[in-house]
Short mmCIF file of C-alpha atoms in Angstrom, two decimals:
data_model
loop_
_atom_site.label_atom_id
_atom_site.label_comp_id
_atom_site.label_asym_id
_atom_site.label_seq_id
_atom_site.Cartn_x
_atom_site.Cartn_y
_atom_site.Cartn_z
CA UNK A 76 -10.60 -5.12 22.64
CA UNK A 77 -7.36 -5.97 20.84
CA UNK A 78 -4.14 -5.04 22.63
CA UNK A 79 -2.64 -1.81 21.33
CA UNK A 80 0.79 -2.30 19.76
CA UNK A 81 3.67 -0.29 21.21
CA UNK A 82 4.37 1.29 17.81
CA UNK A 83 1.50 1.63 15.35
CA UNK A 84 1.21 3.42 12.04
CA UNK A 85 -1.75 5.78 12.28
CA UNK A 86 -3.41 6.50 8.94
CA UNK A 87 -5.86 9.40 8.70
CA UNK A 88 -8.99 8.76 6.64
CA UNK A 89 -11.91 11.03 5.89
CA UNK A 90 -14.56 8.52 6.97
CA UNK A 91 -13.76 5.15 5.39
CA UNK A 92 -11.08 3.64 7.65
CA UNK A 93 -13.09 0.49 8.25
CA UNK A 94 -13.72 -0.10 4.52
CA UNK A 95 -10.03 0.40 3.79
CA UNK A 96 -8.95 -1.95 6.60
CA UNK A 97 -11.33 -4.66 5.41
CA UNK A 98 -10.04 -4.31 1.83
CA UNK A 99 -6.41 -4.58 2.98
CA UNK A 100 -7.22 -7.62 5.15
CA UNK A 101 -8.94 -9.34 2.22
CA UNK A 102 -6.15 -8.50 -0.23
CA UNK A 103 -2.88 -9.16 1.60
CA UNK A 104 -1.67 -12.16 3.61
CA UNK A 105 -0.88 -11.72 7.32
CA UNK A 106 -3.49 -8.94 7.44
CA UNK A 107 -6.58 -8.60 9.62
CA UNK A 108 -9.08 -6.21 11.13
CA UNK A 109 -9.15 -5.87 14.92
CA UNK A 110 -11.10 -3.57 17.20
CA UNK A 111 -13.46 -1.00 15.76
CA UNK A 112 -14.04 1.92 18.16
CA UNK A 113 -17.07 4.15 17.83
CA UNK A 114 -17.06 7.79 18.90
CA UNK A 115 -18.57 8.20 22.38
CA UNK A 116 -19.72 11.74 21.52
CA UNK A 117 -20.02 14.10 18.55
CA UNK A 118 -16.74 15.44 17.21
CA UNK A 119 -15.80 17.96 14.50
CA UNK A 120 -16.09 15.52 11.57
CA UNK A 121 -18.61 13.03 12.95
CA UNK A 122 -21.34 12.05 15.33
CA UNK A 123 -21.56 9.85 18.41
CA UNK A 124 -21.65 6.23 17.26
CA UNK A 125 -19.68 6.79 14.04
CA UNK A 126 -16.60 4.63 13.52
CA UNK A 127 -13.73 6.64 14.99
CA UNK A 128 -10.80 4.20 14.82
CA UNK A 129 -10.07 0.77 13.39
CA UNK A 130 -7.15 -1.39 14.50
CA UNK A 131 -5.82 -3.48 11.63
CA UNK A 132 -2.72 -5.24 10.39
CA UNK A 133 -1.32 -5.07 6.86
CA UNK A 134 1.30 -7.69 5.99
CA UNK A 135 2.14 -7.99 9.69
CA UNK A 136 2.40 -4.23 10.28
CA UNK A 137 0.07 -2.88 13.01
CA UNK A 138 -1.98 0.10 11.88
CA UNK A 139 -4.71 2.31 13.22
CA UNK A 140 -7.19 3.92 10.86
CA UNK A 141 -8.51 7.22 12.20
CA UNK A 142 -11.65 8.73 10.69
CA UNK A 143 -10.59 12.33 11.22
CA UNK A 144 -12.46 14.03 8.41
CA UNK A 145 -11.29 15.76 5.23
CA UNK A 146 -8.63 18.03 6.80
CA UNK A 147 -5.65 15.84 5.81
CA UNK A 148 -5.03 13.73 2.72
CA UNK A 149 -2.61 10.90 2.04
CA UNK A 150 0.41 11.71 -0.11
CA UNK A 151 3.26 9.81 -1.74
CA UNK A 152 5.41 10.86 1.23
CA UNK A 153 4.08 7.69 2.88
CA UNK A 154 3.58 4.39 1.10
CA UNK A 155 3.48 0.69 1.78
CA UNK A 156 6.17 -1.14 -0.17
CA UNK A 157 5.13 -4.73 -0.89
CA UNK A 158 7.92 -7.08 -2.01
CA UNK A 159 6.68 -9.71 -4.46
CA UNK A 160 8.29 -12.92 -5.66
CA UNK A 161 6.49 -13.57 -8.96
CA UNK A 162 4.73 -11.73 -11.76
CA UNK A 163 1.49 -13.42 -10.70
CA UNK A 164 1.81 -11.99 -7.18
CA UNK A 165 2.78 -8.57 -8.57
CA UNK A 166 -0.23 -8.59 -10.89
CA UNK A 167 -2.61 -9.78 -8.15
CA UNK A 168 -1.79 -6.95 -5.72
CA UNK A 169 -1.52 -4.25 -8.38
CA UNK A 170 -4.79 -5.29 -10.02
CA UNK A 171 -6.59 -5.53 -6.66
CA UNK A 172 -5.59 -1.98 -5.72
CA UNK A 173 -6.14 -0.38 -9.12
CA UNK A 174 -9.27 -2.43 -9.85
CA UNK A 175 -10.92 -1.32 -6.60
CA UNK A 176 -11.13 2.33 -7.60
CA UNK A 177 -7.40 3.03 -7.35
CA UNK A 178 -5.09 4.53 -9.92
CA UNK A 179 -1.89 3.53 -11.66
CA UNK A 180 1.32 5.47 -11.38
CA UNK A 181 4.92 4.90 -12.49
CA UNK A 182 7.76 2.59 -11.43
CA UNK A 183 5.59 0.12 -9.54
CA UNK A 184 3.59 2.74 -7.63
CA UNK A 185 -0.19 2.84 -7.47
CA UNK A 186 -2.73 4.52 -5.26
CA UNK A 187 -5.78 2.92 -3.65
CA UNK A 188 -9.22 4.50 -3.73
CA UNK A 189 -8.60 6.13 -0.33
CA UNK A 190 -5.50 7.90 -1.65
CA UNK A 191 -2.92 5.70 0.08
CA UNK A 192 0.16 4.94 -2.03
CA UNK A 193 1.54 1.45 -2.58
CA UNK A 194 4.78 0.28 -4.18
CA UNK A 195 4.30 -3.19 -5.62
CA UNK A 196 7.96 -4.09 -5.94
CA UNK A 197 9.23 -7.42 -7.29
CA UNK A 198 12.35 -8.63 -5.50
CA UNK A 199 13.80 -9.23 -8.99
CA UNK A 200 13.66 -5.47 -9.61
CA UNK A 201 15.54 -4.67 -6.41
CA UNK A 202 18.18 -7.28 -7.25
CA UNK A 203 18.52 -5.97 -10.80
CA UNK A 204 19.07 -2.32 -9.84
CA UNK A 205 21.62 -3.44 -7.23
CA UNK A 206 23.52 -5.57 -9.77
CA UNK A 207 27.29 -5.26 -9.21
CA UNK A 208 27.64 -4.65 -12.94
CA UNK A 209 26.83 -0.92 -13.27
CA UNK A 210 25.72 -1.29 -16.90
CA UNK A 211 23.26 -4.09 -16.02
CA UNK A 212 21.90 -2.05 -13.08
CA UNK A 213 21.50 1.02 -15.33
CA UNK A 214 19.64 -0.96 -18.01
CA UNK A 215 17.27 -2.44 -15.43
CA UNK A 216 16.72 0.96 -13.83
CA UNK A 217 16.01 2.62 -17.17
CA UNK A 218 13.54 -0.15 -18.05
CA UNK A 219 11.75 0.37 -14.71
CA UNK A 220 11.48 4.11 -15.32
CA UNK A 221 9.25 3.46 -18.36
CA UNK A 222 6.86 1.10 -16.52
CA UNK A 223 3.72 1.48 -14.48
CA UNK A 224 3.23 -2.03 -13.08
CA UNK A 225 6.61 -3.77 -13.06
CA UNK A 226 7.15 -6.44 -15.71
CA UNK A 227 9.68 -8.85 -14.23
CA UNK A 228 10.55 -10.48 -17.57
CA UNK A 229 11.28 -7.08 -19.12
CA UNK A 230 13.44 -6.08 -16.14
CA UNK A 231 15.42 -9.32 -16.38
CA UNK A 232 15.82 -8.93 -20.15
CA UNK A 233 17.10 -5.36 -19.71
CA UNK A 234 19.49 -6.51 -17.00
CA UNK A 235 20.96 -9.16 -19.33
CA UNK A 236 21.27 -6.59 -22.10
#
C-alpha cells in the first residue's frame, strides 16, 4: 500500500474514480496511480469488492478518488489550474480533456467527462494580464474573455496593441 500523504485532495466520484485517475496519469507529467482500495463490505452506493478509493497524483499533487455515489457533484468551485509554456502544450491538455468526453468552457476552462474543472492556463496569459502597463493588461484580459481555449499568439498580439 502506498503511504498516505499528510495533506491530500479528496475528490468525490460517483463510481469512476479509478478511470479518472488512470486518465489523469496518462495525460499529465508527474502523475501516477497508486493504491486501489476495494470496499470490505456493502455500503450505500456500492457492494463489497467495488473500488472504494484510489490514491493518485496529478502533476505532483496527491489526490484520493472516493467512489461515494451520486450524492455530490463536482463544480467550478474547485479546479486544477495547469500552467503551460507553449501553445502545443496548451492544445495537448485541452484537447485530451475535451476529446475524452469533456466539454469546453470560457477563458481557458474546460471540464472533464467526470465533471471536474480544469484551467489550462498559459504562463504568457498570466504575464500579459499582470503587465505593468494597464492598457496592455486590459487588452490581453479582454482578448482572453472572448476565448475558450487560450490562443497565446492572440493574447500576445492584444497585449502589444
